[in-house]
Coordinates of C-alpha atoms and ligand atoms in Angstrom, one line a residue:
M62 CA -10.1 -101.8 -0.6
S63 CA -12.6 -99.1 -0.1
D64 CA -16.2 -98.0 -0.7
F65 CA -14.8 -95.1 -2.5
D66 CA -15.4 -94.8 -6.3
M67 CA -12.4 -94.2 -8.5
P68 CA -12.9 -90.8 -10.1
P69 CA -14.4 -90.9 -13.6
E70 CA -11.5 -88.9 -15.0
L71 CA -9.2 -91.8 -14.1
G72 CA -11.4 -94.4 -15.8
G73 CA -12.0 -96.2 -12.5
E74 CA -8.6 -98.0 -12.6
K75 CA -5.3 -97.4 -11.0
V76 CA -3.1 -95.4 -13.3
D77 CA 0.6 -95.7 -13.7
Y78 CA 1.9 -92.3 -14.7
D79 CA 5.0 -91.3 -16.5
I80 CA 6.9 -88.0 -16.1
F81 CA 6.1 -85.0 -18.2
V82 CA 9.1 -83.6 -20.1
D83 CA 9.4 -81.4 -23.2
G84 CA 5.7 -81.2 -23.9
G85 CA 4.6 -84.8 -23.3
Y86 CA 4.7 -87.9 -21.1
V87 CA 7.9 -89.8 -21.3
R88 CA 8.9 -93.1 -19.7
S89 CA 11.0 -92.7 -16.7
D90 CA 14.5 -94.2 -16.8
T91 CA 13.9 -95.8 -13.4
N92 CA 11.7 -98.8 -12.5
E93 CA 11.2 -97.5 -9.0
R94 CA 7.6 -96.4 -8.5
L95 CA 5.8 -94.6 -5.7
D96 CA 2.2 -95.2 -4.7
V97 CA -0.3 -92.4 -4.6
K98 CA -2.9 -93.0 -1.9
F99 CA -6.3 -91.5 -1.0
P100 CA -5.5 -90.5 2.6
Y101 CA -9.1 -91.1 3.8
D102 CA -8.9 -94.8 3.4
G103 CA -5.5 -95.6 2.0
T104 CA -6.7 -96.7 -1.5
I105 CA -3.8 -96.7 -3.9
W106 CA -5.2 -95.1 -7.1
A107 CA -2.0 -94.2 -9.0
T108 CA 1.7 -94.8 -9.1
V109 CA 4.4 -92.4 -10.3
P110 CA 8.1 -92.9 -11.1
D111 CA 10.6 -92.2 -8.3
S112 CA 12.7 -90.4 -10.9
G113 CA 16.5 -90.7 -10.9
A114 CA 19.5 -88.8 -12.3
A115 CA 18.7 -89.5 -15.9
D116 CA 15.1 -88.2 -15.7
V117 CA 16.3 -85.1 -13.9
D118 CA 18.9 -84.6 -16.6
S119 CA 16.4 -84.9 -19.4
A120 CA 13.9 -82.5 -17.7
V121 CA 16.6 -79.9 -17.0
G122 CA 17.9 -80.4 -20.6
A123 CA 14.4 -79.8 -22.0
A124 CA 14.0 -76.7 -19.9
R125 CA 17.4 -75.4 -21.0
A126 CA 16.6 -76.0 -24.6
A127 CA 13.2 -74.2 -24.2
F128 CA 14.9 -71.3 -22.6
E129 CA 17.4 -71.0 -25.4
A130 CA 14.7 -71.5 -28.0
G131 CA 13.4 -68.1 -27.1
W132 CA 10.9 -68.2 -24.1
A133 CA 13.0 -65.5 -22.5
D134 CA 13.2 -63.4 -25.7
C135 CA 9.7 -63.6 -26.9
L136 CA 7.6 -60.5 -26.7
P137 CA 6.3 -59.9 -23.2
S138 CA 2.8 -59.9 -24.6
T139 CA 3.3 -63.5 -25.7
R140 CA 4.2 -64.5 -22.2
R141 CA 1.3 -62.5 -20.9
D142 CA -1.1 -64.2 -23.2
V143 CA 0.1 -67.7 -22.3
L144 CA -0.2 -66.9 -18.6
H145 CA -3.8 -65.7 -19.2
E146 CA -4.5 -69.0 -21.0
I147 CA -3.1 -70.9 -18.0
A148 CA -5.4 -69.0 -15.7
D149 CA -8.4 -69.9 -18.0
I150 CA -7.5 -73.5 -18.0
V151 CA -7.2 -73.7 -14.2
E152 CA -10.7 -72.3 -14.0
E153 CA -12.1 -74.5 -16.8
Y154 CA -10.7 -77.7 -15.2
A155 CA -11.2 -76.5 -11.6
A156 CA -13.5 -79.4 -10.7
E157 CA -11.1 -82.0 -11.9
L158 CA -8.0 -80.4 -10.5
S159 CA -9.7 -80.0 -7.1
R160 CA -10.8 -83.6 -7.1
L161 CA -7.3 -84.8 -7.9
T162 CA -5.8 -82.8 -5.1
V163 CA -8.3 -84.3 -2.6
L164 CA -7.5 -87.8 -3.8
E165 CA -3.8 -87.0 -3.2
N166 CA -3.7 -85.0 0.0
G167 CA -7.0 -85.9 1.6
R168 CA -8.0 -82.3 2.2
L169 CA -11.7 -81.3 2.1
I170 CA -13.3 -80.9 -1.3
S171 CA -15.1 -77.8 0.1
E172 CA -11.6 -76.3 0.8
M173 CA -9.9 -77.4 -2.4
E174 CA -12.7 -76.2 -4.6
R175 CA -12.0 -72.6 -3.4
Y176 CA -8.4 -72.8 -4.7
P177 CA -8.7 -72.7 -8.5
A178 CA -10.2 -69.2 -8.6
A179 CA -7.3 -68.0 -6.4
I180 CA -4.7 -69.9 -8.4
A181 CA -6.0 -68.4 -11.7
E182 CA -5.6 -64.9 -10.2
W183 CA -1.9 -65.6 -9.5
Y184 CA -1.4 -66.4 -13.2
R185 CA -3.4 -63.3 -14.2
Y186 CA -1.5 -61.0 -11.8
Y187 CA 1.9 -62.1 -13.1
A188 CA 0.6 -62.0 -16.7
S189 CA 0.2 -58.3 -16.3
H190 CA 3.6 -58.0 -14.7
A191 CA 5.2 -59.7 -17.8
M192 CA 4.5 -56.3 -19.5
H193 CA 6.2 -54.3 -16.8
I194 CA 9.6 -55.8 -16.3
E195 CA 11.4 -52.5 -16.4
G196 CA 15.0 -51.3 -15.8
K197 CA 16.0 -47.8 -15.0
V198 CA 18.5 -45.1 -16.0
V199 CA 21.0 -44.6 -13.2
P200 CA 22.6 -41.1 -12.7
V201 CA 26.3 -42.2 -12.5
E202 CA 29.0 -39.6 -12.3
N203 CA 31.8 -41.5 -14.1
K204 CA 33.7 -39.6 -16.8
G205 CA 32.2 -36.4 -15.4
G206 CA 28.7 -37.6 -16.1
D207 CA 29.5 -38.6 -19.7
M208 CA 28.4 -42.2 -19.2
L209 CA 24.9 -43.5 -19.7
N210 CA 24.1 -46.3 -17.2
Y211 CA 20.9 -48.3 -17.4
T212 CA 19.7 -51.5 -15.9
R213 CA 17.7 -54.3 -17.4
K214 CA 16.2 -57.3 -15.7
D215 CA 17.0 -60.7 -17.1
P216 CA 15.6 -64.1 -16.2
Y217 CA 17.9 -66.6 -14.6
G218 CA 17.3 -69.5 -17.0
V219 CA 16.2 -72.9 -15.7
V220 CA 14.3 -72.7 -12.4
V221 CA 13.7 -75.8 -10.3
G222 CA 10.5 -75.6 -8.1
I223 CA 10.1 -78.1 -5.3
T224 CA 6.7 -78.1 -3.6
P225 CA 5.0 -79.8 -0.6
W226 CA 1.7 -81.6 -0.4
N227 CA -0.7 -79.3 1.5
S228 CA -1.7 -76.9 -1.2
P229 CA 0.1 -78.3 -4.2
L230 CA -1.3 -76.3 -7.1
L231 CA -1.5 -73.0 -5.3
L232 CA 2.1 -73.3 -4.1
T233 CA 3.1 -74.2 -7.6
A234 CA 1.4 -71.1 -9.0
W235 CA 3.4 -69.0 -6.4
K236 CA 6.6 -70.1 -8.2
L237 CA 5.6 -70.9 -11.7
A238 CA 3.6 -67.7 -12.5
P239 CA 6.3 -65.2 -11.7
A240 CA 9.1 -67.5 -13.1
L241 CA 7.3 -67.8 -16.4
A242 CA 6.4 -64.1 -16.5
A243 CA 10.0 -63.3 -16.0
G244 CA 11.1 -65.5 -18.9
N245 CA 12.5 -68.5 -17.1
T246 CA 11.7 -72.1 -17.9
F247 CA 10.8 -74.6 -15.1
V248 CA 11.3 -78.1 -13.8
H249 CA 8.8 -79.0 -11.1
K250 CA 9.2 -81.7 -8.5
P251 CA 5.9 -81.9 -6.7
S252 CA 5.7 -83.7 -3.3
E253 CA 5.8 -87.5 -3.6
H254 CA 2.3 -87.4 -1.9
T255 CA 0.8 -85.1 -4.5
P256 CA 2.4 -85.7 -7.9
V257 CA -0.6 -86.4 -10.1
G258 CA -2.2 -82.9 -9.9
A259 CA 1.1 -81.5 -11.3
L260 CA 1.3 -84.0 -14.1
R261 CA -2.3 -83.4 -15.1
F262 CA -1.8 -79.7 -14.9
A263 CA 1.2 -80.0 -17.3
E264 CA -0.8 -82.1 -19.6
L265 CA -3.7 -79.6 -19.7
L266 CA -1.3 -76.7 -20.4
H267 CA 0.2 -78.5 -23.3
E268 CA -3.1 -79.5 -24.7
H269 CA -4.9 -76.2 -24.3
T270 CA -2.4 -73.3 -24.2
A271 CA 0.4 -72.0 -26.4
L272 CA 3.0 -72.8 -23.7
P273 CA 6.0 -74.0 -25.7
D274 CA 7.3 -77.5 -25.1
G275 CA 9.9 -77.8 -22.4
V276 CA 8.9 -74.6 -20.6
Y277 CA 7.2 -76.5 -17.8
N278 CA 8.3 -80.0 -17.0
V279 CA 7.3 -82.3 -14.1
V280 CA 9.6 -85.0 -12.6
T281 CA 8.0 -87.0 -9.9
G282 CA 9.8 -88.6 -7.0
A283 CA 10.8 -88.3 -3.4
S284 CA 13.7 -86.7 -1.6
G285 CA 16.3 -88.4 -3.8
T286 CA 14.8 -86.8 -6.9
G287 CA 14.7 -83.4 -5.1
A288 CA 18.4 -83.8 -4.2
E289 CA 19.3 -84.7 -7.9
L290 CA 17.6 -81.5 -8.9
T291 CA 19.2 -79.2 -6.3
E292 CA 22.6 -80.7 -7.2
H293 CA 22.2 -80.5 -11.0
K294 CA 24.9 -78.3 -12.5
D295 CA 22.6 -76.7 -15.2
V296 CA 20.0 -75.3 -12.8
D297 CA 20.1 -71.5 -12.4
K298 CA 17.7 -70.9 -9.6
L299 CA 15.9 -72.9 -6.9
A300 CA 12.5 -72.2 -5.3
F301 CA 11.5 -74.5 -2.4
T302 CA 8.5 -74.7 -0.1
G303 CA 8.7 -77.3 2.7
S304 CA 10.0 -78.0 6.1
A305 CA 12.9 -75.9 7.6
E306 CA 14.9 -79.1 8.0
T307 CA 14.7 -80.0 4.3
G308 CA 15.0 -76.3 3.4
R309 CA 18.4 -76.3 5.2
E310 CA 19.5 -79.2 3.1
V311 CA 18.4 -77.5 -0.1
G312 CA 20.2 -74.4 0.9
K313 CA 23.4 -76.3 1.6
Q314 CA 23.3 -78.0 -1.8
A315 CA 22.5 -74.6 -3.5
A316 CA 25.4 -72.9 -1.6
E317 CA 27.8 -75.5 -3.0
R318 CA 27.0 -74.3 -6.5
L319 CA 26.2 -70.7 -5.6
V320 CA 22.7 -71.0 -7.0
P321 CA 20.2 -68.3 -5.8
T322 CA 17.5 -70.0 -3.7
S323 CA 14.2 -68.9 -2.3
L324 CA 12.9 -70.9 0.6
E325 CA 9.4 -70.8 2.1
L326 CA 9.7 -72.9 5.3
G327 CA 7.8 -73.6 8.4
G328 CA 6.4 -71.5 11.2
K329 CA 5.3 -71.4 14.8
T330 CA 2.9 -68.5 14.4
A331 CA 1.8 -66.6 17.4
Q332 CA -1.7 -65.2 17.7
V333 CA -1.6 -62.6 20.4
L334 CA -4.9 -61.8 22.1
F335 CA -5.2 -58.7 24.3
P336 CA -8.1 -58.2 26.8
S337 CA -9.9 -55.5 24.8
T338 CA -10.3 -57.8 21.8
D339 CA -13.7 -58.8 20.5
L340 CA -13.6 -62.3 21.9
E341 CA -16.0 -63.8 19.4
D342 CA -13.9 -62.6 16.5
A343 CA -10.6 -63.5 18.1
I344 CA -11.7 -67.0 19.0
N345 CA -13.0 -67.5 15.5
G346 CA -9.7 -66.2 14.1
V347 CA -7.7 -68.6 16.3
A348 CA -9.9 -71.6 15.4
N349 CA -9.8 -70.6 11.7
G350 CA -6.1 -70.3 11.9
I351 CA -5.3 -73.8 13.2
F352 CA -8.0 -76.3 12.4
P353 CA -8.6 -75.9 8.6
A354 CA -6.4 -78.2 6.4
T355 CA -6.1 -80.3 9.5
G356 CA -3.5 -77.8 10.6
Q357 CA -1.2 -78.6 7.7
M358 CA -0.5 -75.0 6.9
C359 CA 3.0 -73.3 7.0
Q360 CA 1.4 -70.4 8.7
A361 CA -0.8 -72.3 11.1
G362 CA -1.5 -70.2 14.2
S363 CA -0.1 -72.9 16.5
R364 CA 0.7 -70.7 19.5
V365 CA -2.1 -68.7 21.1
V366 CA -0.5 -66.1 23.3
V367 CA -3.3 -64.8 25.4
H368 CA -3.7 -62.3 28.2
E369 CA -4.3 -64.0 31.5
D370 CA -7.6 -62.1 32.1
I371 CA -9.2 -63.7 29.0
H372 CA -7.3 -67.0 29.0
D373 CA -10.1 -69.1 30.4
E374 CA -12.8 -67.6 28.1
V375 CA -10.6 -68.1 25.1
V376 CA -9.8 -71.7 26.0
E377 CA -13.5 -72.4 26.5
G378 CA -14.5 -70.8 23.2
L379 CA -11.8 -72.9 21.4
V380 CA -13.1 -76.1 23.0
D381 CA -16.6 -75.1 22.0
R382 CA -15.6 -74.8 18.4
A383 CA -13.4 -77.9 18.4
E384 CA -16.3 -79.9 19.8
T385 CA -18.6 -79.1 16.8
I386 CA -16.1 -80.0 14.1
K387 CA -17.4 -82.8 11.9
F388 CA -15.0 -85.4 10.6
G389 CA -15.7 -87.2 7.4
N390 CA -14.8 -88.3 4.0
P391 CA -13.1 -85.3 2.3
F392 CA -15.5 -85.6 -0.6
D393 CA -18.5 -85.2 1.8
R394 CA -19.4 -81.5 1.6
D395 CA -20.6 -81.5 5.2
A396 CA -17.3 -82.7 6.5
E397 CA -15.3 -80.0 8.3
M398 CA -12.1 -81.9 9.1
A399 CA -10.3 -84.4 7.0
P400 CA -7.4 -86.7 7.8
V401 CA -3.8 -85.7 7.6
A402 CA -2.0 -86.6 4.4
F403 CA 0.0 -89.7 5.3
R404 CA 1.0 -91.9 8.1
E405 CA 4.4 -90.4 9.0
Q406 CA 2.7 -87.1 9.4
W407 CA 0.0 -88.6 11.7
E408 CA 2.7 -90.3 13.8
K409 CA 4.6 -87.0 14.1
V410 CA 1.5 -85.1 15.3
I411 CA 0.7 -87.8 17.8
K412 CA 4.3 -87.9 19.0
Y413 CA 4.1 -84.1 19.7
I414 CA 0.9 -84.5 21.6
E415 CA 2.5 -87.1 23.8
L416 CA 5.6 -84.9 24.2
G417 CA 3.4 -82.0 25.3
R418 CA 1.8 -84.2 27.9
S419 CA 5.2 -85.4 29.2
E420 CA 6.4 -81.8 29.3
G421 CA 3.5 -80.9 31.6
A422 CA 0.9 -79.4 29.3
T423 CA -2.7 -80.3 29.8
I424 CA -4.6 -81.7 26.8
E425 CA -7.7 -79.6 27.2
Y426 CA -9.4 -81.1 24.2
G427 CA -8.6 -83.8 21.6
G428 CA -5.2 -85.4 21.6
K429 CA -6.2 -88.7 19.8
Q430 CA -7.7 -90.3 16.8
P431 CA -11.5 -89.9 16.7
A432 CA -13.4 -93.2 16.8
D433 CA -15.4 -94.8 13.9
L434 CA -13.5 -93.5 11.0
P435 CA -11.6 -95.5 8.3
G436 CA -7.8 -95.5 8.1
Q437 CA -5.5 -94.2 10.7
L438 CA -5.0 -90.6 9.7
F439 CA -7.6 -88.7 11.6
I440 CA -6.6 -86.5 14.6
M441 CA -9.0 -84.6 16.8
P442 CA -8.5 -80.9 17.0
T443 CA -6.2 -80.5 20.0
I444 CA -5.9 -77.7 22.5
M445 CA -3.0 -77.7 25.0
T446 CA -3.0 -75.5 28.0
D447 CA -0.7 -75.0 31.0
A448 CA 2.0 -74.6 28.5
S449 CA 5.1 -72.5 28.5
N450 CA 6.9 -71.1 25.5
Q451 CA 10.0 -73.1 26.4
M452 CA 8.2 -76.5 25.8
Q453 CA 9.2 -78.3 22.6
V454 CA 5.6 -78.3 21.6
A455 CA 5.7 -74.5 21.6
R456 CA 8.9 -74.3 19.7
E457 CA 8.8 -76.9 17.0
E458 CA 6.4 -77.0 14.0
I459 CA 3.8 -79.8 14.4
F460 CA 1.9 -79.3 11.2
G461 CA -1.3 -80.7 12.6
P462 CA -4.5 -79.4 14.3
V463 CA -2.7 -78.7 17.6
V464 CA -2.7 -75.4 19.3
T465 CA -0.7 -74.5 22.4
V466 CA -2.1 -71.8 24.6
I467 CA 0.4 -69.6 26.5
P468 CA -0.7 -66.9 29.0
F469 CA 0.9 -63.4 29.4
S470 CA 0.3 -60.5 31.8
N471 CA 1.5 -57.4 29.9
E472 CA 2.3 -56.2 26.4
A473 CA 6.1 -56.5 26.8
E474 CA 5.8 -60.1 27.9
A475 CA 3.4 -60.9 25.0
L476 CA 6.0 -59.6 22.5
E477 CA 8.8 -61.4 24.2
I478 CA 6.9 -64.7 24.0
A479 CA 5.6 -64.1 20.5
N480 CA 9.2 -63.3 19.2
D481 CA 11.0 -66.0 21.2
T482 CA 10.9 -68.5 18.4
D483 CA 13.3 -69.6 15.6
Y484 CA 10.5 -69.0 13.1
G485 CA 9.0 -65.8 11.7
L486 CA 6.4 -66.6 9.0
G487 CA 3.3 -65.0 10.5
A488 CA 1.8 -63.4 13.6
S489 CA -1.4 -61.8 14.5
V490 CA -2.5 -59.3 17.1
W491 CA -6.1 -59.0 18.4
S492 CA -7.1 -55.8 20.2
E493 CA -9.6 -53.1 19.9
D494 CA -6.9 -50.5 20.8
M495 CA -5.5 -49.6 17.3
R496 CA -2.5 -47.9 18.7
Q497 CA -1.6 -51.0 20.6
C498 CA -2.2 -53.1 17.4
I499 CA 0.2 -51.0 15.3
R500 CA 2.8 -50.8 18.1
V501 CA 2.8 -54.6 18.5
A502 CA 2.6 -55.2 14.7
D503 CA 5.8 -53.1 14.3
E504 CA 7.6 -55.2 16.8
L505 CA 6.5 -58.7 15.8
E506 CA 9.2 -60.5 13.9
A507 CA 7.3 -62.1 11.1
G508 CA 6.9 -61.7 7.3
S509 CA 3.1 -61.4 7.6
V510 CA 1.4 -59.7 10.5
Y511 CA -2.4 -59.5 10.8
I512 CA -4.4 -57.2 12.9
N513 CA -7.8 -58.5 14.0
E514 CA -7.7 -61.2 11.2
F515 CA -5.5 -64.0 10.2
L516 CA -4.4 -66.2 7.3
Q517 CA -5.2 -63.7 4.5
V518 CA -3.1 -64.2 1.4
S519 CA -3.1 -62.4 -1.9
H520 CA -1.2 -62.6 -5.1
A521 CA -0.6 -58.9 -4.8
S522 CA 1.1 -59.0 -1.3
P523 CA 4.5 -60.4 -0.5
Y524 CA 4.5 -63.5 1.6
G525 CA 7.6 -65.1 3.2
G526 CA 9.5 -65.6 6.4
Y527 CA 11.7 -63.8 8.8
K528 CA 14.4 -65.8 10.6
D529 CA 14.2 -69.6 10.0
S530 CA 10.9 -69.3 8.1
G531 CA 12.7 -68.6 4.9
I532 CA 14.5 -66.5 2.4
G533 CA 12.7 -64.4 -0.2
R534 CA 9.1 -63.5 -0.9
E535 CA 6.3 -64.9 -3.0
G536 CA 3.5 -62.7 -4.3
G537 CA 3.6 -59.0 -5.2
E538 CA 6.5 -57.3 -7.1
E539 CA 8.9 -58.9 -4.7
G540 CA 7.7 -62.3 -5.9
L541 CA 8.6 -61.4 -9.4
D542 CA 12.0 -60.1 -8.5
E543 CA 13.0 -63.5 -7.1
Y544 CA 13.1 -64.7 -10.7
L545 CA 15.0 -61.8 -12.2
Q546 CA 18.6 -60.8 -12.1
T547 CA 19.8 -57.2 -12.8
K548 CA 22.3 -56.3 -15.5
A549 CA 23.9 -52.8 -15.5
V550 CA 24.8 -51.5 -19.0
W551 CA 27.4 -48.7 -19.3
I552 CA 27.6 -46.6 -22.5
D553 CA 30.3 -44.0 -23.1
L554 CA 28.9 -40.6 -24.2
S555 CA 32.1 -38.7 -24.3
G556 CA 33.4 -40.3 -27.5
E557 CA 36.9 -40.6 -26.0
V558 CA 38.8 -43.3 -24.3
P559 CA 42.1 -41.8 -23.1
S560 CA 45.0 -44.1 -22.3
R561 CA 45.9 -44.7 -18.7
F562 CA 49.5 -45.4 -19.6
Q563 CA 52.4 -43.2 -20.9
P564 CA 53.0 -43.4 -24.6
R565 CA 56.4 -45.1 -25.4
Ligands
ADP738 P1 6.9 -81.1 3.9 O1 6.3 -81.5 2.6 O2 6.7 -81.9 5.1 O3 7.0 -79.7 4.1 P2 9.6 -81.7 3.1 O4 10.2 -80.5 3.5 O5 10.3 -83.0 3.4 O6 8.2 -81.9 3.7 O7 9.3 -81.8 1.5 C1 9.0 -80.7 0.7 C2 9.5 -81.1 -0.7 O8 10.9 -81.3 -0.7 C3 8.9 -82.4 -1.2 O9 8.7 -82.2 -2.6 C4 10.1 -83.4 -1.0 O10 10.1 -84.5 -1.8 C5 11.3 -82.5 -1.2 N1 12.5 -83.0 -0.6 C6 12.7 -83.8 0.5 N2 14.0 -83.9 0.7 C7 14.7 -83.2 -0.2 C8 16.1 -83.0 -0.5 N3 17.0 -83.5 0.3 N4 16.4 -82.2 -1.5 C9 15.5 -81.6 -2.3 N5 14.1 -81.8 -2.1 C10 13.7 -82.6 -1.1

């Protein structure tokens, strides 16, 4: 076992969790259980059910009943108030929720502690939007203008949210906050690697807020549980964040039943550096964009597309920063890089590093597990040079602290390389020539483009992918629209409905 103390909130003992349905914990119908491990040293500190069809059915049933019991029809101010309460609870229990997340995904406590404040703002932002779900009057010309046409926006009903492990409660908020503001009810399947934070969050909401029973349910499990949910006939809308591969599966299942689906998938984000850039800032931006979260970020800036004149300086600067990164226990506040979340992920990253080598790239720095650390999940920050954009390591999402550096000689070539990818989640441009920045930003094929910065996210700004990086947006008004459908209502003003047929 480990030298790690079980968290006091878990009473120091391994906890076997149930699923959370209709306002409380209920026993799962299955005997299959999944271990929850602390990635730093592999300690198993909890187990959760690997839920099956009956569990999914009861959670969807609870969400349906809560929808029909009036969550959609309550006053908007009621939903607003509940969302504010949720925000307050996230802040009040910030320390515990951050700690639970670290125990599940192994990310640094210093990173995870910054999340609750942001998560709370997502709930507050959509709380205010609950009061502004507005339709419009449409100037139709039917019957010579004697028809009134107006639109209203309705919730879909039961939303299923499927989330990954890297930022579990933030990515939950991206879906849950707008879905609830719009009047939907929710069944959540968190990642099998990070189920406990979601369960505890559900418990806190039901203990401390006026959220009605059944509005937010959590079923734990792996891909089978996810598939049961996406195939369930009484689900009205799917919201998924994860890999493009799984997103495609979810999309196929949703298409079978014609269920609207938003997908936030992977990326192969290019950071484009021009010679006029402030090198210090740009190198910081590149390092900040790939090494935090041990590279496990959808938008990770995993391709550095750099002008040949500054290539060597940029590589040198990146190596300098990589060399100083301090590994350690994620609960150690001095640690700057934690392990990846689980073994398959580690193997995947190592496989890509080997692949890069065999494709002819040079491992300028890193490429292996650092010595003297417990477990087998640490990976050194890795910088690959002598790379081309055609190499698999430059085309496929690695989801680890691995950056591929690709040189260019002019702006047209930079754009060609940056856009020559199946993905389109993010991109950045670094240059002191603002005309160039805007010109390039206009042409970059990505849902978020950053100029002289990177990885900024806000509840107020839409986030999502072009191309294979996804469908739909999270954040901003667009993020609310994902959870609303539009109804057009027609009213006759003429007072007359003439027959279209000849009288007999
Ligand atoms: P990642 O977390 O690496 O991005 P995935 O895309 O595999 O990995 O997983 C994201 C979420 O999708 C997780 O909650 C996972 O359990 C779930 N999932 C995996 N396979 C399926 C599937 N076939 N249908 C629905 N959900 C799935």
